[in-house]
């Protein structure tokens, strides 16, 4: 039985896609399965807004923001697909 553990490499995103106040942040994580180590990515989608003078973030979106959500998600999807599709042959 193999055990799988996930450790964040960094708390900073690898890449951020932003349209208006909506952003998709791509994070890289190291996944270990036995002796094998892989880099995998996850995506966080959020909206920036002001609460008085404070900047806040939410993952709740209104109807008018959904096209922006779809677009940043598509950009992040393309980034992750390209990054994870590459195979190092160890030449």
PDB file of C-alpha atoms in Angstrom:
ATOM      1  CA  UNK A   1       0.000   0.000   0.000  1.00  0.00           C
ATOM      2  CA  UNK A   2       1.519   3.350  -1.041  1.00  0.00           C
ATOM      3  CA  UNK A   3       1.016   6.480   0.959  1.00  0.00           C
ATOM      4  CA  UNK A   4       0.468   9.800  -0.715  1.00  0.00           C
ATOM      5  CA  UNK A   5       1.361  13.087   0.950  1.00  0.00           C
ATOM      6  CA  UNK A   6       1.010  16.623  -0.300  1.00  0.00           C
ATOM      7  CA  UNK A   7       3.309  19.446   0.763  1.00  0.00           C
ATOM      8  CA  UNK A   8       3.002  23.034  -0.464  1.00  0.00           C
ATOM      9  CA  UNK A   9       6.223  24.245  -2.061  1.00  0.00           C
ATOM     10  CA  UNK A  10       5.330  27.890  -1.675  1.00  0.00           C
ATOM     11  CA  UNK A  11       2.471  30.041  -0.476  1.00  0.00           C
ATOM     12  CA  UNK A  12       2.873  32.375  -3.442  1.00  0.00           C
ATOM     13  CA  UNK A  13       1.052  31.549  -6.661  1.00  0.00           C
ATOM     14  CA  UNK A  14       3.003  30.305  -9.658  1.00  0.00           C
ATOM     15  CA  UNK A  15       0.789  32.375 -11.974  1.00  0.00           C
ATOM     16  CA  UNK A  16      -2.160  34.760 -11.592  1.00  0.00           C
ATOM     17  CA  UNK A  17      -4.742  35.573 -14.268  1.00  0.00           C
ATOM     18  CA  UNK A  18      -6.862  38.658 -13.592  1.00  0.00           C
ATOM     19  CA  UNK A  19      -9.792  40.243 -15.399  1.00  0.00           C
ATOM     20  CA  UNK A  20     -11.325  43.189 -13.604  1.00  0.00           C
ATOM     21  CA  UNK A  21     -11.627  42.262  -9.932  1.00  0.00           C
ATOM     22  CA  UNK A  22     -11.784  38.500 -10.611  1.00  0.00           C
ATOM     23  CA  UNK A  23      -8.589  36.449 -10.476  1.00  0.00           C
ATOM     24  CA  UNK A  24      -7.473  32.837 -10.796  1.00  0.00           C
ATOM     25  CA  UNK A  25      -4.276  31.945  -8.935  1.00  0.00           C
ATOM     26  CA  UNK A  26      -2.346  28.770  -9.801  1.00  0.00           C
ATOM     27  CA  UNK A  27      -0.446  27.139  -6.941  1.00  0.00           C
ATOM     28  CA  UNK A  28       2.167  24.387  -7.211  1.00  0.00           C
ATOM     29  CA  UNK A  29       2.276  21.503  -4.748  1.00  0.00           C
ATOM     30  CA  UNK A  30       4.657  18.598  -4.364  1.00  0.00           C
ATOM     31  CA  UNK A  31       2.986  15.196  -4.226  1.00  0.00           C
ATOM     32  CA  UNK A  32       4.978  12.222  -2.978  1.00  0.00           C
ATOM     33  CA  UNK A  33       3.872   8.679  -3.652  1.00  0.00           C
ATOM     34  CA  UNK A  34       6.486   6.299  -2.314  1.00  0.00           C
ATOM     35  CA  UNK A  35       9.742   7.274  -4.033  1.00  0.00           C
ATOM     36  CA  UNK A  36       7.986   9.233  -6.788  1.00  0.00           C
ATOM     37  CA  UNK A  37       7.695  13.029  -6.470  1.00  0.00           C
ATOM     38  CA  UNK A  38       5.456  15.032  -8.796  1.00  0.00           C
ATOM     39  CA  UNK A  39       4.489  18.668  -9.115  1.00  0.00           C
ATOM     40  CA  UNK A  40       0.737  19.221  -9.317  1.00  0.00           C
ATOM     41  CA  UNK A  41      -1.218  22.427  -9.503  1.00  0.00           C
ATOM     42  CA  UNK A  42      -4.394  23.756  -7.942  1.00  0.00           C
ATOM     43  CA  UNK A  43      -6.403  26.847  -8.828  1.00  0.00           C
ATOM     44  CA  UNK A  44      -8.060  29.353  -6.511  1.00  0.00           C
ATOM     45  CA  UNK A  45     -10.649  31.741  -7.976  1.00  0.00           C
ATOM     46  CA  UNK A  46     -11.548  34.872  -6.058  1.00  0.00           C
ATOM     47  CA  UNK A  47     -12.914  38.390  -6.350  1.00  0.00           C
ATOM     48  CA  UNK A  48     -11.344  41.451  -4.753  1.00  0.00           C
ATOM     49  CA  UNK A  49     -13.641  44.077  -3.235  1.00  0.00           C
ATOM     50  CA  UNK A  50     -13.523  46.995  -0.810  1.00  0.00           C
ATOM     51  CA  UNK A  51     -15.241  46.944   2.582  1.00  0.00           C
ATOM     52  CA  UNK A  52     -14.907  50.573   3.601  1.00  0.00           C
ATOM     53  CA  UNK A  53     -11.155  51.126   3.432  1.00  0.00           C
ATOM     54  CA  UNK A  54     -10.306  47.416   3.809  1.00  0.00           C
ATOM     55  CA  UNK A  55      -9.516  45.160   0.851  1.00  0.00           C
ATOM     56  CA  UNK A  56     -11.319  41.823   1.079  1.00  0.00           C
ATOM     57  CA  UNK A  57     -11.605  38.702  -1.064  1.00  0.00           C
ATOM     58  CA  UNK A  58     -14.516  36.370  -1.689  1.00  0.00           C
ATOM     59  CA  UNK A  59     -15.257  33.270  -3.735  1.00  0.00           C
ATOM     60  CA  UNK A  60     -18.871  34.342  -4.298  1.00  0.00           C
ATOM     61  CA  UNK A  61     -19.784  35.837  -7.674  1.00  0.00           C
ATOM     62  CA  UNK A  62     -22.806  37.582  -9.122  1.00  0.00           C
ATOM     63  CA  UNK A  63     -24.307  36.920 -12.549  1.00  0.00           C
ATOM     64  CA  UNK A  64     -22.465  39.857 -14.146  1.00  0.00           C
ATOM     65  CA  UNK A  65     -19.096  38.483 -12.943  1.00  0.00           C
ATOM     66  CA  UNK A  66     -19.539  34.944 -14.257  1.00  0.00           C
ATOM     67  CA  UNK A  67     -18.088  35.691 -17.725  1.00  0.00           C
ATOM     68  CA  UNK A  68     -14.916  36.962 -16.002  1.00  0.00           C
ATOM     69  CA  UNK A  69     -14.841  33.827 -13.838  1.00  0.00           C
ATOM     70  CA  UNK A  70     -15.174  31.631 -16.919  1.00  0.00           C
ATOM     71  CA  UNK A  71     -12.389  33.458 -18.742  1.00  0.00           C
ATOM     72  CA  UNK A  72      -9.825  33.440 -15.901  1.00  0.00           C
ATOM     73  CA  UNK A  73     -10.651  29.783 -15.274  1.00  0.00           C
ATOM     74  CA  UNK A  74     -10.036  28.994 -18.956  1.00  0.00           C
ATOM     75  CA  UNK A  75      -6.696  30.826 -18.861  1.00  0.00           C
ATOM     76  CA  UNK A  76      -5.700  28.936 -15.698  1.00  0.00           C
ATOM     77  CA  UNK A  77      -6.850  25.638 -17.221  1.00  0.00           C
ATOM     78  CA  UNK A  78      -4.672  26.206 -20.293  1.00  0.00           C
ATOM     79  CA  UNK A  79      -1.667  27.066 -18.074  1.00  0.00           C
ATOM     80  CA  UNK A  80      -2.090  23.949 -15.903  1.00  0.00           C
ATOM     81  CA  UNK A  81      -2.660  21.644 -18.889  1.00  0.00           C
ATOM     82  CA  UNK A  82       0.481  22.881 -20.607  1.00  0.00           C
ATOM     83  CA  UNK A  83       2.601  22.735 -17.445  1.00  0.00           C
ATOM     84  CA  UNK A  84       1.463  19.249 -16.424  1.00  0.00           C
ATOM     85  CA  UNK A  85       1.510  17.791 -19.941  1.00  0.00           C
ATOM     86  CA  UNK A  86       5.256  18.328 -20.276  1.00  0.00           C
ATOM     87  CA  UNK A  87       7.273  15.212 -19.539  1.00  0.00           C
ATOM     88  CA  UNK A  88      10.934  15.338 -18.495  1.00  0.00           C
ATOM     89  CA  UNK A  89      12.647  12.392 -20.188  1.00  0.00           C
ATOM     90  CA  UNK A  90      15.805  12.925 -18.123  1.00  0.00           C
ATOM     91  CA  UNK A  91      18.164  13.161 -21.092  1.00  0.00           C
TER      92      UNK A  91
END
